[in-house]
Coordinates of C-alpha atoms in Angstrom, one line a residue:
X1 CA -93.9 152.1 138.6
X2 CA -93.8 148.7 140.3
X3 CA -97.6 148.5 139.8
X4 CA -97.3 149.3 136.1
X5 CA -94.7 146.6 135.6
X6 CA -96.8 144.1 137.4
X7 CA -99.8 145.0 135.2
X8 CA -97.7 144.5 132.1
X9 CA -96.5 141.0 133.3
X10 CA -100.1 140.0 133.9
X11 CA -101.3 141.1 130.5
X12 CA -98.4 139.2 128.8
X13 CA -99.3 136.1 130.7
X14 CA -102.9 136.3 129.7
X15 CA -101.9 136.7 126.0
X16 CA -99.7 133.6 126.2
X17 CA -102.5 131.6 127.8
X18 CA -105.0 132.6 125.1
X19 CA -102.4 131.9 122.3
X20 CA -101.7 128.5 123.8
X21 CA -105.4 127.6 123.7
X22 CA -105.5 128.2 119.9
X23 CA -102.1 126.7 119.0
X24 CA -101.6 123.8 116.5
X25 CA -101.0 121.4 119.4
X26 CA -104.5 122.0 120.6
X27 CA -106.7 122.0 117.5
X28 CA -110.2 123.2 117.2
X29 CA -112.8 121.6 114.8
X30 CA -113.5 123.8 111.8
X31 CA -116.1 123.5 109.1
X32 CA -116.3 120.1 107.3
X33 CA -114.2 118.3 110.0
X34 CA -111.0 120.2 109.2
X35 CA -108.8 121.5 112.0
X36 CA -108.0 125.1 112.4
X37 CA -104.9 126.5 114.1
X38 CA -102.2 129.2 113.5
X39 CA -104.0 130.2 110.3
X40 CA -103.5 126.6 108.8
X41 CA -106.2 124.2 107.7
X42 CA -105.3 120.6 108.2
X43 CA -107.0 117.5 106.6
X44 CA -109.3 115.5 108.7
X45 CA -107.8 112.5 110.5
X46 CA -111.0 110.5 109.8
X47 CA -110.2 107.5 107.5
X48 CA -111.4 107.6 104.0
X49 CA -113.7 104.8 102.9
X50 CA -113.3 102.7 99.8
X51 CA -116.3 100.5 99.0
X52 CA -115.8 97.4 96.9
X53 CA -118.3 94.8 95.8
X54 CA -117.6 91.1 95.1
X55 CA -119.7 88.0 94.5
X56 CA -121.4 86.4 97.5
X57 CA -119.0 84.1 99.4
X58 CA -119.8 80.4 98.8
X59 CA -118.1 79.4 102.1
X60 CA -116.2 80.8 105.0
X61 CA -112.9 79.9 103.4
X62 CA -113.4 82.5 100.7
X63 CA -114.8 85.0 103.1
X64 CA -111.6 84.7 105.3
X65 CA -109.4 85.0 102.2
X66 CA -111.1 88.3 101.2
X67 CA -110.8 89.6 104.8
X68 CA -107.1 88.9 104.8
X69 CA -106.6 90.7 101.5
X70 CA -108.5 93.8 102.8
X71 CA -106.5 93.9 106.0
X72 CA -103.2 93.7 104.0
X73 CA -104.4 96.7 101.9
X74 CA -105.5 98.7 104.9
X75 CA -102.2 98.0 106.7
X76 CA -100.3 99.3 103.6
X77 CA -102.6 102.3 103.1
X78 CA -103.1 103.9 106.5
X79 CA -106.0 106.2 106.6
X80 CA -108.1 104.2 104.1
X81 CA -110.9 101.9 105.4
X82 CA -112.3 99.2 103.0
X83 CA -116.0 98.4 103.1
X84 CA -116.4 95.0 101.6
X85 CA -119.8 94.3 100.2
X86 CA -121.2 91.3 98.3
X87 CA -123.8 91.3 95.6
X88 CA -124.9 90.0 92.2
X89 CA -122.0 90.7 89.9
X90 CA -123.2 88.7 86.9
X91 CA -124.1 91.2 84.2
X92 CA -126.6 88.8 82.5
X93 CA -128.8 88.7 85.6
X94 CA -129.8 92.3 85.1
X95 CA -129.4 93.2 88.8
X96 CA -126.1 94.9 88.4
X97 CA -127.2 97.1 85.5
X98 CA -130.4 98.0 87.5
X99 CA -128.3 99.0 90.5
X100 CA -126.0 101.2 88.4
X101 CA -128.9 102.8 86.6
X102 CA -130.9 103.4 89.8
X103 CA -129.2 106.6 91.0
X104 CA -128.1 105.1 94.3
X105 CA -124.5 105.6 95.3
X106 CA -122.6 102.7 93.7
X107 CA -119.6 100.9 95.1
X108 CA -116.3 102.5 94.1
X109 CA -115.2 99.3 92.4
X110 CA -116.9 96.1 91.4
X111 CA -115.4 92.7 90.7
X112 CA -117.6 91.3 87.9
X113 CA -117.6 88.0 86.1
X114 CA -115.6 89.0 83.0
X115 CA -116.1 88.6 79.3
X116 CA -116.3 90.9 76.3
X117 CA -120.0 90.7 76.0
X118 CA -120.6 91.4 79.7
X119 CA -118.3 94.4 79.8
X120 CA -119.8 95.8 76.5
X121 CA -123.2 95.8 78.1
X122 CA -121.9 98.1 80.9
X123 CA -119.7 100.3 78.7
X124 CA -122.3 100.8 76.0
X125 CA -124.9 101.7 78.7
X126 CA -122.5 104.4 79.9
X127 CA -122.4 102.8 83.3
X128 CA -118.7 102.4 83.8
X129 CA -115.6 104.6 83.4
X130 CA -113.0 104.2 80.6
X131 CA -109.6 103.5 82.3
X132 CA -107.0 104.4 79.7
X133 CA -105.6 107.3 81.7
X134 CA -105.1 105.2 84.8
X135 CA -103.5 102.5 82.8
X136 CA -101.0 104.9 81.3
X137 CA -100.4 106.7 84.6
X138 CA -99.7 103.5 86.6
X139 CA -98.2 101.3 83.8
X140 CA -100.8 98.6 84.5
X141 CA -100.2 97.0 81.1
X142 CA -96.7 95.9 82.1
X143 CA -98.1 94.3 85.3
X144 CA -100.7 92.2 83.5
X145 CA -100.1 89.0 81.5
X146 CA -100.2 89.7 77.7
X147 CA -103.3 87.6 77.4
X148 CA -105.2 89.5 80.1
X149 CA -104.3 92.9 78.6
X150 CA -105.3 91.8 75.2
X151 CA -108.7 90.6 76.4
X152 CA -109.2 93.9 78.3
X153 CA -108.6 95.8 75.0
X154 CA -110.7 93.8 72.6
X155 CA -113.2 96.6 72.0
X156 CA -110.4 99.2 71.4
X157 CA -111.1 101.0 74.7
X158 CA -110.3 99.9 78.2
X159 CA -113.1 99.6 80.7
X160 CA -111.8 96.8 83.0
X161 CA -108.8 95.7 85.0
X162 CA -108.4 91.9 84.8
X163 CA -108.2 90.3 88.3
X164 CA -108.4 86.6 87.8
X165 CA -107.9 84.1 85.0
X166 CA -110.0 81.0 84.5
X167 CA -108.5 77.5 84.5
X168 CA -111.5 75.3 83.8
X169 CA -110.2 71.8 83.8
X170 CA -111.3 68.5 85.3
X171 CA -111.1 67.8 89.0
X172 CA -110.8 64.0 89.7
X173 CA -111.1 62.0 92.9
X174 CA -107.9 59.9 93.4
X175 CA -109.6 57.5 95.7
X176 CA -112.4 56.7 93.2
X177 CA -109.9 56.3 90.4
X178 CA -107.9 53.8 92.6
X179 CA -111.0 51.9 93.5
X180 CA -111.9 51.4 89.8
X181 CA -108.3 50.6 89.0
X182 CA -107.7 53.5 86.6
X183 CA -105.0 56.2 86.2
X184 CA -105.2 59.7 84.7
X185 CA -105.8 58.9 81.0
X186 CA -103.2 60.0 78.5
X187 CA -105.1 59.1 75.3
X188 CA -108.6 59.1 73.9
X189 CA -108.9 55.3 74.3
X190 CA -107.6 55.4 77.9
X191 CA -110.2 58.0 78.7
X192 CA -113.1 56.0 77.4
X193 CA -111.7 52.8 79.1
X194 CA -111.4 54.7 82.4
X195 CA -114.9 56.0 82.3
X196 CA -116.3 52.5 81.4
X197 CA -114.3 51.0 84.3
X198 CA -115.6 53.6 86.7
X199 CA -119.2 53.0 85.6
X200 CA -118.7 49.2 85.9
X201 CA -117.5 49.8 89.5
X202 CA -120.7 51.6 90.3
X203 CA -119.1 55.0 90.2
X204 CA -120.6 57.8 88.1
X205 CA -117.8 58.9 85.8
X206 CA -118.7 62.6 85.4
X207 CA -120.8 64.9 87.6
X208 CA -122.7 67.5 85.6
X209 CA -125.5 70.0 86.2
X210 CA -126.6 72.2 83.4
X211 CA -129.8 73.9 84.7
X212 CA -129.6 77.7 85.2
X213 CA -125.8 78.0 84.8
X214 CA -122.6 77.4 82.9
X215 CA -122.0 73.8 84.0
X216 CA -122.6 72.4 80.6
X217 CA -120.3 75.0 79.0
X218 CA -117.4 74.2 81.4
X219 CA -117.5 70.5 80.4
X220 CA -118.2 71.0 76.7
X221 CA -115.3 73.6 76.4
X222 CA -112.9 70.9 77.5
X223 CA -114.4 68.4 75.1
X224 CA -114.1 71.0 72.3
X225 CA -110.4 71.4 73.0
X226 CA -109.8 67.7 73.0
X227 CA -111.9 66.8 70.0
X228 CA -111.9 69.8 67.6
X229 CA -108.6 71.3 68.8
X230 CA -107.7 74.8 69.8
X231 CA -107.0 76.1 66.3
X232 CA -110.5 75.2 65.1
X233 CA -112.2 76.7 68.1
X234 CA -110.2 79.9 67.6
X235 CA -111.3 80.0 63.9
X236 CA -114.9 79.8 64.9
X237 CA -114.7 82.4 67.7
X238 CA -112.9 84.9 65.4
X239 CA -115.3 84.5 62.5
X240 CA -113.1 82.3 60.2
X241 CA -115.2 79.2 60.8
X242 CA -118.7 78.1 61.7
X243 CA -120.2 76.4 64.7
X244 CA -121.7 73.7 62.5
X245 CA -118.4 72.9 60.8
X246 CA -117.7 69.1 60.9
X247 CA -115.0 69.3 63.7
X248 CA -117.4 71.2 66.0
X249 CA -120.3 68.7 65.3
X250 CA -117.9 65.8 66.1
X251 CA -117.2 67.3 69.5
X252 CA -121.0 67.5 70.2
X253 CA -121.4 63.9 69.0
X254 CA -118.7 62.9 71.6
X255 CA -120.8 64.6 74.3
X256 CA -123.9 62.8 73.0
X257 CA -122.0 59.5 73.0
X258 CA -120.9 59.9 76.6
X259 CA -124.5 60.5 77.6
X260 CA -125.7 57.4 75.7
X261 CA -123.0 55.3 77.4
X262 CA -124.0 56.5 80.8
X263 CA -120.8 58.4 81.5
X264 CA -123.1 61.5 82.0
X265 CA -126.6 61.0 83.2
X266 CA -129.5 62.6 81.3
X267 CA -130.8 63.9 84.6
X268 CA -128.0 66.4 84.5
X269 CA -130.4 68.8 82.7
X270 CA -132.4 69.1 86.0
X271 CA -129.4 69.6 88.2
X272 CA -127.5 72.9 88.8
X273 CA -123.8 73.0 88.9
X274 CA -123.8 73.3 92.7
X275 CA -125.7 70.0 92.7
X276 CA -123.1 68.4 90.5
X277 CA -120.3 69.8 92.6
X278 CA -121.9 68.4 95.7
X279 CA -122.1 65.0 94.1
X280 CA -118.4 65.1 93.3
X281 CA -117.3 66.4 96.7
X282 CA -119.4 63.6 98.3
X283 CA -117.5 61.0 96.3
X284 CA -120.6 60.1 94.3
X285 CA -118.9 60.9 91.0
X286 CA -115.2 60.6 89.9
X287 CA -114.8 63.8 87.7
X288 CA -116.2 67.3 87.7
X289 CA -115.4 70.1 85.1
X290 CA -115.1 73.5 86.8
X291 CA -112.9 76.4 87.4
X292 CA -110.4 76.8 90.3
X293 CA -112.9 78.5 92.7
X294 CA -114.0 74.9 93.5
X295 CA -110.7 74.8 95.4
X296 CA -112.3 76.7 98.3
X297 CA -115.0 74.1 98.6
X298 CA -112.3 71.4 98.5
X299 CA -110.3 73.2 101.2
X300 CA -113.3 73.8 103.4
X301 CA -114.0 70.0 103.4
X302 CA -110.3 69.2 103.8
X303 CA -110.2 67.1 100.7
X304 CA -107.0 68.5 99.2
X305 CA -105.1 65.2 99.4
X306 CA -107.7 63.1 97.6
X307 CA -108.4 65.4 94.6
X308 CA -106.3 66.2 91.6
X309 CA -106.6 68.4 88.5
X310 CA -106.3 67.2 84.9
X311 CA -107.6 67.8 81.3
X312 CA -109.1 65.4 78.9
X313 CA -106.4 64.0 76.6
X314 CA -106.4 65.3 73.0
X315 CA -108.2 63.2 70.4
X316 CA -105.9 64.7 67.8
X317 CA -102.6 62.9 67.4
X318 CA -99.6 65.0 68.4
X319 CA -101.6 67.8 70.1
X320 CA -101.8 68.8 73.8
X321 CA -104.8 70.0 75.7
X322 CA -104.9 72.7 78.3
X323 CA -107.7 73.8 80.7
X324 CA -110.0 76.2 79.0
X325 CA -109.8 79.8 80.1
X326 CA -110.3 83.5 79.6
X327 CA -110.8 86.4 81.9
X328 CA -112.7 85.1 84.9
X329 CA -113.0 88.3 86.9
X330 CA -112.4 91.9 86.2
X331 CA -112.6 95.2 88.2
X332 CA -114.9 97.9 86.7
X333 CA -115.4 101.4 88.1
X334 CA -118.9 102.8 88.0
X335 CA -119.2 106.1 86.2
X336 CA -120.4 107.9 89.2
X337 CA -117.7 106.8 91.5
X338 CA -116.4 109.7 93.7
X339 CA -113.3 108.0 95.1
X340 CA -111.3 107.3 91.9
X341 CA -108.1 108.1 93.8
X342 CA -108.8 105.3 96.3
X343 CA -109.8 102.9 93.5
X344 CA -106.4 103.7 91.9
X345 CA -104.6 102.7 95.1
X346 CA -106.7 99.5 95.3
X347 CA -106.0 98.4 91.8
X348 CA -102.3 99.1 92.2
X349 CA -102.3 96.9 95.3
X350 CA -104.1 94.1 93.4
X351 CA -101.6 94.2 90.6
X352 CA -98.5 94.4 92.8
X353 CA -99.1 92.9 96.2
X354 CA -102.1 90.6 95.8
X355 CA -100.5 87.6 94.1
X356 CA -97.7 87.1 96.6
X357 CA -100.1 87.5 99.6
X358 CA -102.7 85.2 98.2
X359 CA -100.3 82.5 97.0
X360 CA -99.0 82.0 100.5
X361 CA -102.5 80.7 101.6
X362 CA -103.0 77.0 100.7
X363 CA -106.7 77.5 100.3
X364 CA -106.4 80.2 97.7
X365 CA -108.2 79.3 94.5
X366 CA -107.6 81.8 91.8
X367 CA -104.9 82.4 89.1
X368 CA -104.3 86.2 89.3
X369 CA -104.1 88.1 86.0
X370 CA -100.6 89.4 86.8
X371 CA -97.3 88.2 85.3
X372 CA -96.1 87.3 88.8
X373 CA -98.8 84.6 89.0
X374 CA -96.5 82.6 86.7
X375 CA -93.2 83.3 88.4
X376 CA -94.4 82.4 91.9
X377 CA -95.7 79.0 93.1
X378 CA -99.0 78.7 95.0
X379 CA -98.8 77.0 98.4
X380 CA -101.9 75.0 97.5
X381 CA -101.1 71.8 95.6
X382 CA -104.3 71.8 93.5
X383 CA -103.9 75.4 92.3
X384 CA -100.2 74.8 91.6
X385 CA -101.3 71.8 89.4
X386 CA -103.9 74.0 87.6
X387 CA -101.3 76.8 87.0
X388 CA -98.9 74.2 85.6
X389 CA -101.6 72.7 83.4
X390 CA -102.6 76.0 81.9
X391 CA -99.2 77.6 81.3
X392 CA -96.5 77.1 78.7
X393 CA -93.9 77.2 81.4
X394 CA -93.8 81.0 81.9
X395 CA -97.2 82.5 80.8
X396 CA -100.9 81.9 80.7
X397 CA -101.8 79.6 77.7
X398 CA -105.4 78.5 77.9
X399 CA -107.6 76.7 75.5
X400 CA -110.8 78.6 74.8
X401 CA -113.8 78.7 77.1
X402 CA -116.4 79.8 74.5
X403 CA -118.9 81.3 77.0
X404 CA -116.6 84.3 77.7
X405 CA -115.8 85.0 74.0
X406 CA -119.3 84.9 72.4
X407 CA -122.2 87.3 72.1
X408 CA -125.4 87.1 74.0
X409 CA -127.5 85.4 71.3
X410 CA -124.7 82.8 70.7
X411 CA -124.3 82.1 74.4
X412 CA -128.1 81.6 74.9
X413 CA -128.2 79.2 72.0
X414 CA -125.0 77.5 73.1
X415 CA -126.2 76.7 76.7
X416 CA -129.7 75.8 75.7
X417 CA -128.7 73.5 72.9
X418 CA -126.1 71.7 75.0
X419 CA -128.9 71.0 77.4
X420 CA -131.0 69.7 74.5
X421 CA -128.2 67.3 73.5
X422 CA -127.7 66.0 77.0
X423 CA -131.4 65.6 77.5
X424 CA -131.8 63.7 74.2
X425 CA -134.1 66.3 72.8
X426 CA -132.0 67.4 69.8
X427 CA -129.3 65.9 67.6
X428 CA -125.7 67.2 67.7
X429 CA -126.1 68.6 64.1
X430 CA -129.3 70.4 64.9
X431 CA -127.7 71.9 68.1
X432 CA -124.7 73.2 66.2
X433 CA -126.9 74.7 63.5
X434 CA -128.9 76.6 66.1
X435 CA -125.7 77.9 67.8
X436 CA -124.4 79.1 64.4
X437 CA -127.8 80.9 63.9
X438 CA -127.2 82.7 67.2
X439 CA -123.7 83.6 66.1
X440 CA -125.0 85.1 62.8
X441 CA -127.4 87.2 64.8
X442 CA -124.7 88.6 67.0
X443 CA -122.5 89.4 64.1
X444 CA -125.3 91.2 62.3
X445 CA -125.7 93.3 65.4
X446 CA -122.0 94.2 65.4
X447 CA -120.4 91.7 67.8
X448 CA -117.0 90.7 66.7
X449 CA -113.7 89.7 68.4
X450 CA -110.7 91.6 67.2

């Protein structure tokens, strides 16, 4: 009997040992990386990977800013690892569409240079996902500024989530202004006098580079707002006016006049906008028209205290100018993205947490597309000045930057003919006639702002 009892005890002990080896506290790898134990299948503890693509970093300041944002997201979303890639995000270059058409696994989300014409190329090519369901589910409309949401819905459907808003104004060097004895101009006459004084002091008034980029458009958009006025520009963009109307021609004549007076050098047609930016940052020119991303270059060279942000004063009595703007950057989701759930978390983070985190960094350069961007104050003085200049006190209120509101044929004619005027190859009237011809072609092909 004693031997039988001892045998039973040994059997029970063996059963307990075997059971312990397969208990939930000692998991065993199952198929697909899942863990098996006690009849339950647990999810893998391996982190999920979200791949995002942004434009190449122009400097280490911007790279570090993105790394900080990614870390904040990962800290908030344990179990998700972000793979941050850089690449060509300009739709017009053709590289982005080629990549999306190639069949290779695309990034889960891409931060593109925004604009109705750019997004329409991707949506009409069936390369990106419509996002209405995610907007409704997450109430993204209420997190965005009204302007940003309206721009994202111009086509009737939603294919983008606005990320950053443009504020294309005029950066000026305070030291060079002081050297020439000029102040920030408040009237047309003061502006012309200031540029003449700068030139007489041996200082190039305006740095400009128009070759292979949007530099001419950034400057000319500010001239348009000052000379033709926002109402007239709006009429033209929405089809109620023409590019060769007298007010628009007058703005181009102003550009031509500044070239003839030496405020802008004709050699600008052979310079790129990075060339012009370098001239400005090296104190070889007093003013430079650009968007707020230039702030990262200013910060990297520690020039924050010597540079300010302004607009050209209105040439129309009683009117005020603002920096030109529009959607600068938007997130799009490739049609073949597998990790829509992770993209959803990322966009929610961008629309809720991003602004507050970014604004605490003095070197941050962008105006987020969120409502909170206009209730919080950026730590950086230049960005704070830009936000103030482009808002009506509580919301984004830009003048129009035409390049993000026009069709492809109009844009091509716009940039080419501005170059022609600056280079002295074409008259202002001829230039505007050519741009209007491009506009007619776009409208005949169905392009129209609603």
